[in-house]
Amino acid sequence: PTAPSTSPGKETPAQKASRMDWWTDARFGLFIHWGLYAVPAGEWQGRRGYGEWIMEEADIPKAEYERLAARFNPVKYDPDAWARAAKDAGMKYVILTSKHHEGFAMWDTQGTDYNIARRTPYGKSVIEPLAEAVRRQGLHFGVYYSIMDWHDPSQRESKPGTLSPTLIDPEQKARYVRDMKTELKELVERADVEVLWFDGEWVDWWTQEDARDLDAFLRGLKPDIIINNRIYNSREGMAGISPAGMPGDFHTPEQEVPATGLGADSYWESCMTMNQKWGFVNDSEADWKSTGVLLRHLIDSASKGGNFLLNVGPTAEGEFPQRALQRMAGIGRWMRINGEAIHGTSATPLGLLHGQAPAWGRITRKPAEGGAAERLYLHVFDWPRDNVLRLPLAQEVSSARLLAAPDARIGIDQGDGELRLRLPAAAPDPEVSVVRLDLSP
Ligand code: H79
């Protein structure tokens, strides 16, 4: 169970639920990792296999890395096209990297002159334009922000294998934290940021007191802001789970969907790449997950009560890679027919009996609302060989419909605490077919 996000006593679980309402309903968002690392695109001095960690992993000196800025000129950047792609994929929010571990700010900030407006031929911010485009599509907007900064003078030159740079000097740290606040305040105010997605918090100098102070500062700026758990240095591994009682609005499993979810009272979001890296890299089709695999991760997350944040790494010219667009379009085709089985749904105990998801697929649920019956959505990953889907359900079913084939006949047998659905001989959807069950009150 997750503790209330703000200081205990300031917000009840119901108040938190109401603040988190749009985010919980959304279930599906777009992550965008965009920074100077898109220029080398994963390759340095003839060696490949790097990603957005290239500065650290290829041990590039600050002065040399800075020169990438002169080559960052996203003349093809079309924020409306990005926002439309997100909307068409069925995503409800977008999180853009404002500043990754490399320390390069993607907006025109007073906090550091190491920013896109000052150092690149492009010469202007990319953040506010995306925030505006995203809102024109009716979506929500947030930013990623790294606490660790490989460029700032407060933090030593990167060394290979150094995940945790140590501060040189306490005065430098005080100045750095002031600059962080300047930057975050600008972002919240200029882009009306709804989610702050922190990362790089594991460095040894980032204390709980620092985090509490920043947390209070941000919530003071915007009381209904949503902040991930990584504002606090408390993560237990890549599973992204903070201990109970740790403030932060949601847990952040990275590159995985928790096998059994994280419990009914907890908020979480699994973030995942389509390929092997978060930033843009020159790679090949073999490095990419298929549309079907990504779709199943989205459904899996929703069925366990969590969100799915799917990442794209745009090129330094400002375009989403074709492979990313193809996958987003494929998921979007599925979502246009089956989106009601994702958006606004929650987990059901039936979907994780004895901690096990059904062998044939996943289940999401919508409570009875405004005259509508309680609904269960059966996401059939593997079509049953005998065309009969069995469910341990005693509650009476008033209708069963395939979202991809509303006119197809489904036979309903119920008895002995079991529901048996006689399905058509073939799955109507090549990826995942969804059966909508209306339950009698
Ligand atoms: O921005 C993307 C990546 O660049 C960044 N997070 C996503 C969203 C990231 N990916 N990998 N890492 C960061 C590696 C971090 C690994 C560790 Fe740790 C940091 C291992 C030990 C310290 C955090 C704390 C994870 C385990 C304990």
PDB file of N, CA, C and O and ligand atoms in Angstrom, residues 31 33 52-53 100-101 144 163 197 199 202 230 235 237-238 254 271 278, ligand 1:
ATOM      1  N   PHE A  31       6.067   8.319 -23.651  1.00  0.00           N
ATOM      2  CA  PHE A  31       7.306   8.840 -23.091  1.00  0.00           C
ATOM      3  C   PHE A  31       8.153   9.278 -24.281  1.00  0.00           C
ATOM      4  O   PHE A  31       8.182   8.591 -25.312  1.00  0.00           O
ATOM      5  N   HIS A  33      12.097  10.482 -25.134  1.00  0.00           N
ATOM      6  CA  HIS A  33      13.474  10.771 -24.718  1.00  0.00           C
ATOM      7  C   HIS A  33      14.181  11.491 -25.853  1.00  0.00           C
ATOM      8  O   HIS A  33      14.515  10.890 -26.871  1.00  0.00           O
ATOM      9  N   GLU A  52      21.205   6.704 -24.687  1.00  0.00           N
ATOM     10  CA  GLU A  52      21.184   8.018 -24.030  1.00  0.00           C
ATOM     11  C   GLU A  52      22.218   8.126 -22.901  1.00  0.00           C
ATOM     12  O   GLU A  52      22.455   9.206 -22.390  1.00  0.00           O
ATOM     13  N   TRP A  53      22.854   6.992 -22.577  1.00  0.00           N
ATOM     14  CA  TRP A  53      23.928   7.003 -21.573  1.00  0.00           C
ATOM     15  C   TRP A  53      25.300   7.152 -22.216  1.00  0.00           C
ATOM     16  O   TRP A  53      26.335   6.894 -21.603  1.00  0.00           O
ATOM     17  N   HIS A 100      17.928  15.286 -19.438  1.00  0.00           N
ATOM     18  CA  HIS A 100      18.323  13.928 -19.043  1.00  0.00           C
ATOM     19  C   HIS A 100      19.645  13.997 -18.278  1.00  0.00           C
ATOM     20  O   HIS A 100      20.122  15.087 -17.960  1.00  0.00           O
ATOM     21  N   HIS A 101      20.235  12.846 -17.980  1.00  0.00           N
ATOM     22  CA  HIS A 101      21.463  12.822 -17.177  1.00  0.00           C
ATOM     23  C   HIS A 101      22.576  13.668 -17.799  1.00  0.00           C
ATOM     24  O   HIS A 101      23.450  14.170 -17.079  1.00  0.00           O
ATOM     25  N   TYR A 144       9.904  14.809 -17.843  1.00  0.00           N
ATOM     26  CA  TYR A 144      10.945  14.042 -17.163  1.00  0.00           C
ATOM     27  C   TYR A 144      12.030  15.026 -16.762  1.00  0.00           C
ATOM     28  O   TYR A 144      12.334  15.963 -17.505  1.00  0.00           O
ATOM     29  N   LEU A 163      27.857   5.194 -11.710  1.00  0.00           N
ATOM     30  CA  LEU A 163      26.424   5.473 -11.730  1.00  0.00           C
ATOM     31  C   LEU A 163      26.077   6.586 -10.752  1.00  0.00           C
ATOM     32  O   LEU A 163      24.997   7.139 -10.782  1.00  0.00           O
ATOM     33  N   TRP A 197       8.235  13.804 -13.724  1.00  0.00           N
ATOM     34  CA  TRP A 197       8.759  12.436 -13.767  1.00  0.00           C
ATOM     35  C   TRP A 197      10.263  12.509 -13.487  1.00  0.00           C
ATOM     36  O   TRP A 197      11.072  12.733 -14.397  1.00  0.00           O
ATOM     37  N   ASP A 199      14.114  11.289 -12.216  1.00  0.00           N
ATOM     38  CA  ASP A 199      14.985  10.137 -12.439  1.00  0.00           C
ATOM     39  C   ASP A 199      16.386  10.567 -11.996  1.00  0.00           C
ATOM     40  O   ASP A 199      16.605  11.746 -11.658  1.00  0.00           O
ATOM     41  N   TRP A 202      19.291   8.391  -7.581  1.00  0.00           N
ATOM     42  CA  TRP A 202      19.978   7.424  -6.726  1.00  0.00           C
ATOM     43  C   TRP A 202      21.368   7.902  -6.285  1.00  0.00           C
ATOM     44  O   TRP A 202      22.002   7.236  -5.495  1.00  0.00           O
ATOM     45  N   ARG A 230      10.402   8.733  -7.853  1.00  0.00           N
ATOM     46  CA  ARG A 230      11.849   8.919  -7.970  1.00  0.00           C
ATOM     47  C   ARG A 230      12.317  10.290  -7.527  1.00  0.00           C
ATOM     48  O   ARG A 230      13.505  10.593  -7.606  1.00  0.00           O
ATOM     49  N   ARG A 235      14.412   4.010  -4.329  1.00  0.00           N
ATOM     50  CA  ARG A 235      13.987   2.931  -5.195  1.00  0.00           C
ATOM     51  C   ARG A 235      14.686   1.634  -4.853  1.00  0.00           C
ATOM     52  O   ARG A 235      15.878   1.644  -4.559  1.00  0.00           O
ATOM     53  N   GLY A 237      15.814  -1.198  -6.726  1.00  0.00           N
ATOM     54  CA  GLY A 237      16.073  -1.850  -8.013  1.00  0.00           C
ATOM     55  C   GLY A 237      15.234  -1.300  -9.142  1.00  0.00           C
ATOM     56  O   GLY A 237      14.483  -0.345  -8.976  1.00  0.00           O
ATOM     57  N   MET A 238      15.349  -1.916 -10.309  1.00  0.00           N
ATOM     58  CA  MET A 238      14.653  -1.440 -11.491  1.00  0.00           C
ATOM     59  C   MET A 238      13.152  -1.705 -11.411  1.00  0.00           C
ATOM     60  O   MET A 238      12.391  -1.226 -12.241  1.00  0.00           O
ATOM     61  N   GLU A 254      10.510  -0.182 -14.321  1.00  0.00           N
ATOM     62  CA  GLU A 254      11.171   0.195 -15.575  1.00  0.00           C
ATOM     63  C   GLU A 254      11.450  -1.054 -16.397  1.00  0.00           C
ATOM     64  O   GLU A 254      12.073  -1.992 -15.923  1.00  0.00           O
ATOM     65  N   CYS A 271       7.188   1.906 -17.351  1.00  0.00           N
ATOM     66  CA  CYS A 271       7.703   2.572 -18.548  1.00  0.00           C
ATOM     67  C   CYS A 271       8.528   1.556 -19.320  1.00  0.00           C
ATOM     68  O   CYS A 271       9.189   0.695 -18.742  1.00  0.00           O
ATOM     69  N   TRP A 278      16.533   4.183 -24.808  1.00  0.00           N
ATOM     70  CA  TRP A 278      15.500   5.210 -24.644  1.00  0.00           C
ATOM     71  C   TRP A 278      15.676   6.337 -25.660  1.00  0.00           C
ATOM     72  O   TRP A 278      14.712   6.831 -26.225  1.00  0.00           O
TER      73      TRP A 278
HETATM   74  O1  H79 B   1      15.721   7.632 -18.785  1.00  0.00           O
HETATM   75  C1  H79 B   1      15.774   6.245 -18.978  1.00  0.00           C
HETATM   76  C2  H79 B   1      17.116   5.680 -18.696  1.00  0.00           C
HETATM   77  O2  H79 B   1      18.165   6.417 -19.300  1.00  0.00           O
HETATM   78  C3  H79 B   1      17.203   5.770 -17.194  1.00  0.00           C
HETATM   79  N1  H79 B   1      15.814   5.621 -16.761  1.00  0.00           N
HETATM   80  C4  H79 B   1      14.973   5.508 -17.944  1.00  0.00           C
HETATM   81  C5  H79 B   1      13.576   6.052 -17.724  1.00  0.00           C
HETATM   82  C6  H79 B   1      18.043   4.662 -16.718  1.00  0.00           C
HETATM   83  N2  H79 B   1      18.105   3.506 -17.321  1.00  0.00           N
HETATM   84  N3  H79 B   1      18.931   2.737 -16.721  1.00  0.00           N
HETATM   85  N4  H79 B   1      19.387   3.369 -15.745  1.00  0.00           N
HETATM   86  C7  H79 B   1      18.874   4.580 -15.672  1.00  0.00           C
HETATM   87  C8  H79 B   1      20.339   2.680 -14.963  1.00  0.00           C
HETATM   88  C9  H79 B   1      20.300   2.909 -13.543  1.00  0.00           C
HETATM   89  C10 H79 B   1      20.712   1.867 -12.819  1.00  0.00           C
HETATM   90  C11 H79 B   1      20.973   1.926 -11.459  1.00  0.00           C
HETATM   91 FE1  H79 B   1      19.994   1.752  -9.746  1.00  0.00          FE
HETATM   92  C12 H79 B   1      21.142   3.081 -10.692  1.00  0.00           C
HETATM   93  C13 H79 B   1      21.442   0.814 -10.787  1.00  0.00           C
HETATM   94  C14 H79 B   1      21.926   1.275  -9.534  1.00  0.00           C
HETATM   95  C15 H79 B   1      21.739   2.676  -9.493  1.00  0.00           C
HETATM   96  C16 H79 B   1      18.190   2.575  -9.591  1.00  0.00           C
HETATM   97  C17 H79 B   1      18.660   2.426  -8.322  1.00  0.00           C
HETATM   98  C18 H79 B   1      18.104   1.315 -10.173  1.00  0.00           C
HETATM   99  C19 H79 B   1      18.568   0.428  -9.257  1.00  0.00           C
HETATM  100  C20 H79 B   1      18.906   1.099  -8.104  1.00  0.00           C
END
